[in-house]
PDB file of C-alpha atoms in Angstrom:
ATOM      1  CA  MET A 134       8.224  -3.352  -5.217  1.00 54.00           C
ATOM      2  CA  LYS A 135      11.655  -4.939  -5.451  1.00 50.00           C
ATOM      3  CA  THR A 136      13.455  -5.815  -2.248  1.00 46.00           C
ATOM      4  CA  SER A 137      17.023  -6.021  -3.556  1.00 48.00           C
ATOM      5  CA  ASN A 138      19.550  -3.164  -3.697  1.00 59.00           C
ATOM      6  CA  HIS A 139      17.974  -2.010  -6.958  1.00 68.00           C
ATOM      7  CA  LYS A 140      16.235   1.279  -6.441  1.00 81.00           C
ATOM      8  CA  ILE A 141      12.731   1.367  -7.886  1.00 88.00           C
ATOM      9  CA  LYS A 142      12.329   4.222 -10.331  1.00 93.00           C
ATOM     10  CA  SER A 143       8.841   5.659 -10.177  1.00 94.00           C
ATOM     11  CA  TYR A 144       6.904   7.991 -12.427  1.00 96.00           C
ATOM     12  CA  LEU A 145       4.368  10.105 -10.565  1.00 96.00           C
ATOM     13  CA  VAL A 146       1.014  11.192 -11.945  1.00 95.00           C
ATOM     14  CA  ILE A 147      -0.351  14.000  -9.768  1.00 93.00           C
ATOM     15  CA  ILE A 148      -4.015  14.804 -10.346  1.00 91.00           C
ATOM     16  CA  ASN A 149      -5.179  18.338  -9.610  1.00 85.00           C
ATOM     17  CA  SER A 150      -8.945  18.773  -9.606  1.00 72.00           C
ATOM     18  CA  PRO A 151     -11.410  21.328  -8.212  1.00 64.00           C
ATOM     19  CA  LYS A 152     -11.978  18.937  -5.269  1.00 62.00           C
ATOM     20  CA  GLY A 153      -8.398  18.017  -4.511  1.00 54.00           C
ATOM     21  CA  SER A 154      -4.671  18.406  -4.497  1.00 50.00           C
ATOM     22  CA  ILE A 155      -3.472  21.694  -3.211  1.00 48.00           C
ATOM     23  CA  GLU A 156       0.276  22.366  -3.139  1.00 46.00           C
ATOM     24  CA  ASN A 157       0.816  20.802   0.310  1.00 53.00           C
ATOM     25  CA  ASP A 158      -0.974  17.626  -0.760  1.00 81.00           C
ATOM     26  CA  ASN A 159       1.392  17.290  -3.710  1.00 85.00           C
ATOM     27  CA  GLU A 160       4.474  17.780  -1.540  1.00 86.00           C
ATOM     28  CA  GLU A 161       3.190  15.136   0.876  1.00 87.00           C
ATOM     29  CA  PHE A 162       2.629  12.673  -1.956  1.00 90.00           C
ATOM     30  CA  ILE A 163       6.175  13.182  -3.204  1.00 90.00           C
ATOM     31  CA  SER A 164       7.463  12.673   0.350  1.00 89.00           C
ATOM     32  CA  LEU A 165       5.482   9.439   0.590  1.00 89.00           C
ATOM     33  CA  THR A 166       7.072   8.191  -2.614  1.00 91.00           C
ATOM     34  CA  LEU A 167      10.569   8.947  -1.370  1.00 90.00           C
ATOM     35  CA  SER A 168       9.743   7.326   1.980  1.00 86.00           C
ATOM     36  CA  ALA A 169       8.936   4.107   0.103  1.00 86.00           C
ATOM     37  CA  GLY A 170      12.531   4.055  -1.092  1.00 86.00           C
ATOM     38  CA  THR A 171      11.889   4.881  -4.731  1.00 90.00           C
ATOM     39  CA  VAL A 172      13.732   7.227  -7.035  1.00 92.00           C
ATOM     40  CA  ILE A 173      11.486   9.660  -8.912  1.00 94.00           C
ATOM     41  CA  GLY A 174      12.202   9.344 -12.598  1.00 93.00           C
ATOM     42  CA  GLY A 175       9.503  11.742 -13.759  1.00 94.00           C
ATOM     43  CA  ILE A 176       6.425  13.669 -12.729  1.00 94.00           C
ATOM     44  CA  THR A 177       3.428  14.856 -14.683  1.00 94.00           C
ATOM     45  CA  TYR A 178       0.658  17.101 -13.359  1.00 92.00           C
ATOM     46  CA  VAL A 179      -2.860  16.654 -14.690  1.00 90.00           C
ATOM     47  CA  ASN A 180      -5.519  19.331 -14.282  1.00 88.00           C
ATOM     48  CA  ILE A 181      -8.984  17.906 -14.850  1.00 84.00           C
ATOM     49  CA  LYS A 182     -12.556  18.908 -14.096  1.00 83.00           C
ATOM     50  CA  GLU A 183     -14.148  15.465 -14.380  1.00 84.00           C
ATOM     51  CA  PHE A 184     -12.695  12.005 -13.780  1.00 88.00           C
ATOM     52  CA  ASN A 185     -12.810   9.428 -16.551  1.00 90.00           C
ATOM     53  CA  ARG A 186     -14.629   6.307 -15.317  1.00 92.00           C
ATOM     54  CA  ASN A 187     -12.343   3.948 -17.217  1.00 93.00           C
ATOM     55  CA  THR A 188      -8.889   5.526 -16.831  1.00 94.00           C
ATOM     56  CA  LEU A 189      -9.352   8.452 -14.398  1.00 93.00           C
ATOM     57  CA  ILE A 190      -7.725  10.817 -16.899  1.00 93.00           C
ATOM     58  CA  GLY A 191      -8.543  11.482 -20.557  1.00 91.00           C
ATOM     59  CA  LYS A 192      -7.047   9.943 -23.707  1.00 92.00           C
ATOM     60  CA  GLY A 193      -5.159  13.088 -24.655  1.00 92.00           C
ATOM     61  CA  LYS A 194      -3.249  13.278 -21.413  1.00 93.00           C
ATOM     62  CA  LEU A 195      -2.633   9.523 -21.426  1.00 95.00           C
ATOM     63  CA  GLN A 196      -1.015   9.869 -24.859  1.00 94.00           C
ATOM     64  CA  LEU A 197       1.230  12.638 -23.580  1.00 94.00           C
ATOM     65  CA  ILE A 198       2.257  10.445 -20.614  1.00 95.00           C
ATOM     66  CA  LYS A 199       3.013   7.538 -22.972  1.00 94.00           C
ATOM     67  CA  GLU A 200       5.282   9.789 -25.018  1.00 94.00           C
ATOM     68  CA  ASP A 201       6.964  11.054 -21.849  1.00 94.00           C
ATOM     69  CA  LEU A 202       7.563   7.502 -20.663  1.00 94.00           C
ATOM     70  CA  GLU A 203       9.548   6.732 -23.802  1.00 92.00           C
ATOM     71  CA  ALA A 204      12.213   9.214 -22.669  1.00 91.00           C
ATOM     72  CA  VAL A 205      12.617   7.990 -19.091  1.00 92.00           C
ATOM     73  CA  ASP A 206      13.769   4.768 -17.423  1.00 91.00           C
ATOM     74  CA  ILE A 207      11.169   3.739 -14.848  1.00 92.00           C
ATOM     75  CA  ASP A 208       9.773   0.606 -13.162  1.00 93.00           C
ATOM     76  CA  LEU A 209       6.474   1.809 -11.767  1.00 93.00           C
ATOM     77  CA  ILE A 210       3.769   4.475 -12.164  1.00 95.00           C
ATOM     78  CA  ILE A 211       2.175   5.917  -9.031  1.00 95.00           C
ATOM     79  CA  PHE A 212      -1.041   7.957  -9.015  1.00 95.00           C
ATOM     80  CA  ASN A 213      -1.763  10.351  -6.146  1.00 93.00           C
ATOM     81  CA  LYS A 214      -5.469   9.507  -6.379  1.00 90.00           C
ATOM     82  CA  ASP A 215      -7.067   6.189  -5.437  1.00 89.00           C
ATOM     83  CA  LEU A 216      -7.888   3.996  -8.400  1.00 91.00           C
ATOM     84  CA  ILE A 217     -10.639   1.425  -8.710  1.00 89.00           C
ATOM     85  CA  ALA A 218      -9.624  -2.012  -9.946  1.00 86.00           C
ATOM     86  CA  SER A 219     -10.784  -1.501 -13.558  1.00 89.00           C
ATOM     87  CA  GLN A 220      -8.975   1.839 -13.813  1.00 92.00           C
ATOM     88  CA  GLU A 221      -5.776   0.260 -12.570  1.00 90.00           C
ATOM     89  CA  ARG A 222      -6.006  -2.563 -15.095  1.00 90.00           C
ATOM     90  CA  ASN A 223      -6.879  -0.233 -17.989  1.00 93.00           C
ATOM     91  CA  LEU A 224      -4.020   2.099 -17.184  1.00 95.00           C
ATOM     92  CA  GLU A 225      -1.534  -0.774 -17.073  1.00 93.00           C
ATOM     93  CA  LYS A 226      -2.720  -2.003 -20.479  1.00 93.00           C
ATOM     94  CA  ILE A 227      -2.377   1.453 -22.009  1.00 95.00           C
ATOM     95  CA  LEU A 228       0.846   2.620 -20.345  1.00 94.00           C
ATOM     96  CA  LYS A 229       2.567  -0.809 -20.320  1.00 93.00           C
ATOM     97  CA  TYR A 230       3.877  -0.373 -16.772  1.00 93.00           C
ATOM     98  CA  PRO A 231       2.716  -1.531 -13.332  1.00 92.00           C
ATOM     99  CA  VAL A 232       0.369   1.085 -11.806  1.00 93.00           C
ATOM    100  CA  ILE A 233      -0.396   1.638  -8.132  1.00 91.00           C
ATOM    101  CA  ASP A 234      -2.295   4.357  -6.257  1.00 91.00           C
ATOM    102  CA  ARG A 235      -1.753   6.345  -3.071  1.00 91.00           C
ATOM    103  CA  SER A 236      -3.357   3.731  -0.802  1.00 88.00           C
ATOM    104  CA  ARG A 237      -1.210   0.931  -2.197  1.00 88.00           C
ATOM    105  CA  LEU A 238       1.849   3.151  -1.735  1.00 90.00           C
ATOM    106  CA  ILE A 239       1.096   3.755   1.946  1.00 88.00           C
ATOM    107  CA  LEU A 240       0.510   0.039   2.536  1.00 87.00           C
ATOM    108  CA  GLU A 241       3.865  -0.684   0.926  1.00 86.00           C
ATOM    109  CA  ILE A 242       5.547   1.743   3.374  1.00 85.00           C
ATOM    110  CA  PHE A 243       3.795   0.075   6.320  1.00 86.00           C
ATOM    111  CA  ALA A 244       4.880  -3.338   5.081  1.00 82.00           C
ATOM    112  CA  ARG A 245       8.521  -2.239   4.931  1.00 82.00           C
ATOM    113  CA  ARG A 246       8.462  -0.660   8.385  1.00 80.00           C
ATOM    114  CA  ALA A 247       6.391  -3.166  10.374  1.00 82.00           C
ATOM    115  CA  GLN A 248       8.531  -4.809  13.057  1.00 81.00           C
ATOM    116  CA  THR A 249       6.268  -6.782  15.420  1.00 85.00           C
ATOM    117  CA  ASN A 250       4.451  -9.960  14.451  1.00 87.00           C
ATOM    118  CA  SER A 251       1.116  -8.222  15.077  1.00 87.00           C
ATOM    119  CA  GLY A 252       2.135  -5.244  12.950  1.00 86.00           C
ATOM    120  CA  LYS A 253       3.215  -7.448  10.056  1.00 87.00           C
ATOM    121  CA  LEU A 254      -0.053  -9.384  10.194  1.00 89.00           C
ATOM    122  CA  GLN A 255      -2.128  -6.193  10.272  1.00 89.00           C
ATOM    123  CA  VAL A 256      -0.310  -4.805   7.272  1.00 86.00           C
ATOM    124  CA  GLU A 257      -0.643  -8.062   5.338  1.00 86.00           C
ATOM    125  CA  LEU A 258      -4.355  -8.152   6.109  1.00 88.00           C
ATOM    126  CA  ALA A 259      -4.810  -4.591   4.856  1.00 87.00           C
ATOM    127  CA  GLN A 260      -2.853  -5.404   1.722  1.00 83.00           C
ATOM    128  CA  LEU A 261      -4.859  -8.510   1.008  1.00 85.00           C
ATOM    129  CA  LYS A 262      -8.179  -6.738   1.463  1.00 83.00           C
ATOM    130  CA  HIS A 263      -7.033  -3.866  -0.724  1.00 79.00           C
ATOM    131  CA  LEU A 264      -5.820  -6.186  -3.465  1.00 74.00           C
ATOM    132  CA  SER A 265      -8.779  -8.553  -3.330  1.00 76.00           C
ATOM    133  CA  THR A 266     -10.695  -6.364  -5.762  1.00 70.00           C
ATOM    134  CA  ARG A 267      -7.694  -6.378  -8.112  1.00 69.00           C
ATOM    135  CA  LEU A 268      -7.327 -10.132  -8.170  1.00 62.00           C
ATOM    136  CA  ILE A 269      -5.643 -11.362 -11.325  1.00 52.00           C
ATOM    137  CA  ARG A 270      -3.179 -14.259 -11.189  1.00 41.00           C
ATOM    138  CA  GLY A 271      -0.843 -13.543  -8.279  1.00 43.00           C
ATOM    139  CA  TRP A 272      -1.428 -15.803  -5.287  1.00 39.00           C
ATOM    140  CA  THR A 273       0.775 -18.805  -6.072  1.00 43.00           C
ATOM    141  CA  HIS A 274       2.755 -18.109  -2.898  1.00 42.00           C
ATOM    142  CA  LEU A 275      -0.360 -19.101  -0.953  1.00 43.00           C
ATOM    143  CA  GLU A 276      -0.366 -22.444  -2.691  1.00 44.00           C
ATOM    144  CA  ARG A 277       3.215 -23.040  -1.576  1.00 44.00           C
ATOM    145  CA  GLN A 278       2.295 -22.207   2.004  1.00 45.00           C
ATOM    146  CA  LYS A 279      -0.455 -24.828   2.011  1.00 42.00           C
ATOM    147  CA  GLY A 280       1.402 -27.457  -0.017  1.00 41.00           C
ATOM    148  CA  GLY A 281      -0.527 -27.001  -3.250  1.00 40.00           C
ATOM    149  CA  ILE A 282      -2.297 -30.375  -2.996  1.00 37.00           C
ATOM    150  CA  GLY A 283      -6.016 -30.683  -3.556  1.00 39.00           C
ATOM    151  CA  LEU A 284      -6.550 -26.954  -3.685  1.00 40.00           C
ATOM    152  CA  ARG A 285      -8.519 -26.809  -6.895  1.00 43.00           C
ATOM    153  CA  GLY A 286     -11.935 -28.418  -6.978  1.00 46.00           C
ATOM    154  CA  PRO A 287     -13.460 -30.102 -10.031  1.00 48.00           C
ATOM    155  CA  GLY A 288     -13.898 -27.616 -12.853  1.00 50.00           C
ATOM    156  CA  GLU A 289     -12.737 -24.709 -10.732  1.00 51.00           C
ATOM    157  CA  LYS A 290     -11.154 -21.912 -12.779  1.00 67.00           C
ATOM    158  CA  GLN A 291      -7.797 -20.411 -11.804  1.00 67.00           C
ATOM    159  CA  LEU A 292      -9.313 -17.089 -10.770  1.00 68.00           C
ATOM    160  CA  GLU A 293     -11.752 -18.895  -8.471  1.00 74.00           C
ATOM    161  CA  THR A 294      -8.866 -20.817  -6.935  1.00 72.00           C
ATOM    162  CA  ASP A 295      -6.898 -17.615  -6.382  1.00 73.00           C
ATOM    163  CA  ARG A 296      -9.887 -15.919  -4.778  1.00 78.00           C
ATOM    164  CA  ARG A 297     -10.492 -18.891  -2.511  1.00 81.00           C
ATOM    165  CA  LEU A 298      -6.834 -18.947  -1.443  1.00 81.00           C
ATOM    166  CA  LEU A 299      -6.938 -15.222  -0.780  1.00 83.00           C
ATOM    167  CA  GLN A 300     -10.051 -15.444   1.396  1.00 86.00           C
ATOM    168  CA  ALA A 301      -8.577 -18.389   3.311  1.00 88.00           C
ATOM    169  CA  ARG A 302      -5.432 -16.367   4.049  1.00 89.00           C
ATOM    170  CA  ILE A 303      -7.535 -13.411   5.202  1.00 89.00           C
ATOM    171  CA  ARG A 304      -9.519 -15.609   7.591  1.00 92.00           C
ATOM    172  CA  PHE A 305      -6.302 -17.153   8.914  1.00 91.00           C
ATOM    173  CA  ILE A 306      -4.760 -13.744   9.666  1.00 91.00           C
ATOM    174  CA  GLU A 307      -7.944 -12.436  11.233  1.00 92.00           C
ATOM    175  CA  LEU A 308      -8.028 -15.448  13.571  1.00 93.00           C
ATOM    176  CA  LYS A 309      -4.395 -14.928  14.588  1.00 92.00           C
ATOM    177  CA  LEU A 310      -4.993 -11.229  15.244  1.00 92.00           C
ATOM    178  CA  LYS A 311      -8.038 -12.050  17.338  1.00 92.00           C
ATOM    179  CA  LYS A 312      -5.908 -14.330  19.503  1.00 91.00           C
ATOM    180  CA  ILE A 313      -3.269 -11.618  19.844  1.00 90.00           C
ATOM    181  CA  ARG A 314      -5.850  -9.026  20.874  1.00 89.00           C
ATOM    182  CA  THR A 315      -7.275 -11.406  23.493  1.00 88.00           C
ATOM    183  CA  GLN A 316      -3.804 -12.006  24.917  1.00 86.00           C
ATOM    184  CA  ARG A 317      -3.051  -8.288  24.955  1.00 84.00           C
ATOM    185  CA  LYS A 318      -6.300  -7.569  26.735  1.00 83.00           C
ATOM    186  CA  THR A 319      -5.396 -10.068  29.433  1.00 80.00           C
ATOM    187  CA  ASN A 320      -1.902  -8.589  29.803  1.00 77.00           C
ATOM    188  CA  ARG A 321      -3.288  -5.041  29.885  1.00 76.00           C
ATOM    189  CA  LYS A 322      -5.558  -5.871  32.789  1.00 73.00           C
ATOM    190  CA  SER A 323      -2.554  -7.092  34.775  1.00 72.00           C
ATOM    191  CA  ARG A 324      -0.524  -3.995  33.952  1.00 71.00           C
ATOM    192  CA  ASP A 325      -3.326  -1.587  34.757  1.00 68.00           C
ATOM    193  CA  LYS A 326      -3.204  -2.740  38.379  1.00 66.00           C
ATOM    194  CA  VAL A 327       0.309  -1.319  38.797  1.00 67.00           C
ATOM    195  CA  MET A 328       0.724   1.353  36.092  1.00 68.00           C
ATOM    196  CA  LYS A 329      -1.109   3.729  33.788  1.00 70.00           C
ATOM    197  CA  ASN A 330      -0.849   3.849  30.014  1.00 71.00           C
ATOM    198  CA  VAL A 331       0.124   7.011  28.142  1.00 75.00           C
ATOM    199  CA  ALA A 332      -0.168   7.476  24.360  1.00 78.00           C
ATOM    200  CA  LEU A 333       1.535   9.936  22.016  1.00 79.00           C
ATOM    201  CA  VAL A 334      -0.854  10.847  19.202  1.00 81.00           C
ATOM    202  CA  GLY A 335      -0.109  12.940  16.137  1.00 80.00           C
ATOM    203  CA  TYR A 336       0.211  12.985  12.370  1.00 76.00           C
ATOM    204  CA  THR A 337       3.052  11.195  10.621  1.00 73.00           C
ATOM    205  CA  ASN A 338       6.464  12.920  10.860  1.00 75.00           C
ATOM    206  CA  ALA A 339       5.229  15.243  13.614  1.00 77.00           C
ATOM    207  CA  GLY A 340       7.972  14.200  16.066  1.00 80.00           C
ATOM    208  CA  LYS A 341       6.275  11.538  18.194  1.00 84.00           C
ATOM    209  CA  SER A 342       9.216   9.133  18.148  1.00 83.00           C
ATOM    210  CA  THR A 343      11.704  11.890  18.932  1.00 83.00           C
ATOM    211  CA  LEU A 344       9.616  12.965  21.930  1.00 84.00           C
ATOM    212  CA  PHE A 345       9.197   9.342  23.039  1.00 81.00           C
ATOM    213  CA  ASN A 346      12.969   8.801  22.942  1.00 83.00           C
ATOM    214  CA  SER A 347      13.554  11.964  24.959  1.00 84.00           C
ATOM    215  CA  LEU A 348      11.025  10.985  27.614  1.00 78.00           C
ATOM    216  CA  SER A 349      11.986   7.336  27.961  1.00 81.00           C
ATOM    217  CA  ASN A 350      15.662   7.146  26.881  1.00 79.00           C
ATOM    218  CA  SER A 351      14.570   4.688  24.195  1.00 81.00           C
ATOM    219  CA  LYS A 352      16.140   4.179  20.797  1.00 76.00           C
ATOM    220  CA  THR A 353      13.064   4.039  18.593  1.00 78.00           C
ATOM    221  CA  PHE A 354      13.959   4.629  14.939  1.00 74.00           C
ATOM    222  CA  VAL A 355      13.716   8.304  13.949  1.00 75.00           C
ATOM    223  CA  ALA A 356      13.931   9.772  10.448  1.00 73.00           C
ATOM    224  CA  ASP A 357      12.577  12.800   8.625  1.00 71.00           C
ATOM    225  CA  LYS A 358      10.268  10.638   6.514  1.00 68.00           C
ATOM    226  CA  MET A 359       6.552   9.936   6.283  1.00 64.00           C
ATOM    227  CA  PHE A 360       5.571   6.888   8.376  1.00 65.00           C
ATOM    228  CA  ALA A 361       9.194   6.307   9.442  1.00 65.00           C
ATOM    229  CA  THR A 362       8.043   4.479  12.566  1.00 65.00           C
ATOM    230  CA  CYS A 363       5.176   1.960  12.275  1.00 58.00           C
TER     231      CYS A 363
END
């Protein structure tokens, strides 16, 4: 998603099936999209009994969506159902727009809201693991981080290089998080000698941050949005 002042315009595809999406689920998905800072340029609802292995939804409905897209100005298509890598690629080829699913959307929200170094690393790790199965050329920023010298072995294809860079970044982040957890464990032992820990647990947008601010006179960010505080 873009990070400038330009508002991303999204087109939502909401799948209703015998196993999923009741009305509340749909409302939550729309709230998630708005929480990510996008403007909804269009919505289509798809009622299906069986999922298509290649594109999740059938050719007829895809054609109707293509025709609908011609009348709207959008940047991105978001599905409320999780997509496997091949479905995501096939949908992008057919619809001619970037396609993401619900999980990718939530990770994007976390990435925007993460404040601490640990939080940012955890989100990046989750994003990398999620995207590893969708690996197509897109990891040149990792080359820049490592200098880009001697990264490709003899005869190594670009996709292999990308995958190797991705796995190296994942291992690097996991190591840093392990060190952070060790340090936190040491600090926690010291604190436990003089104080007790209390946790506020609840679903997103349930009022945890508001309650925390009231109890502690803190100024934690509060907003009527999904995953406003991460």
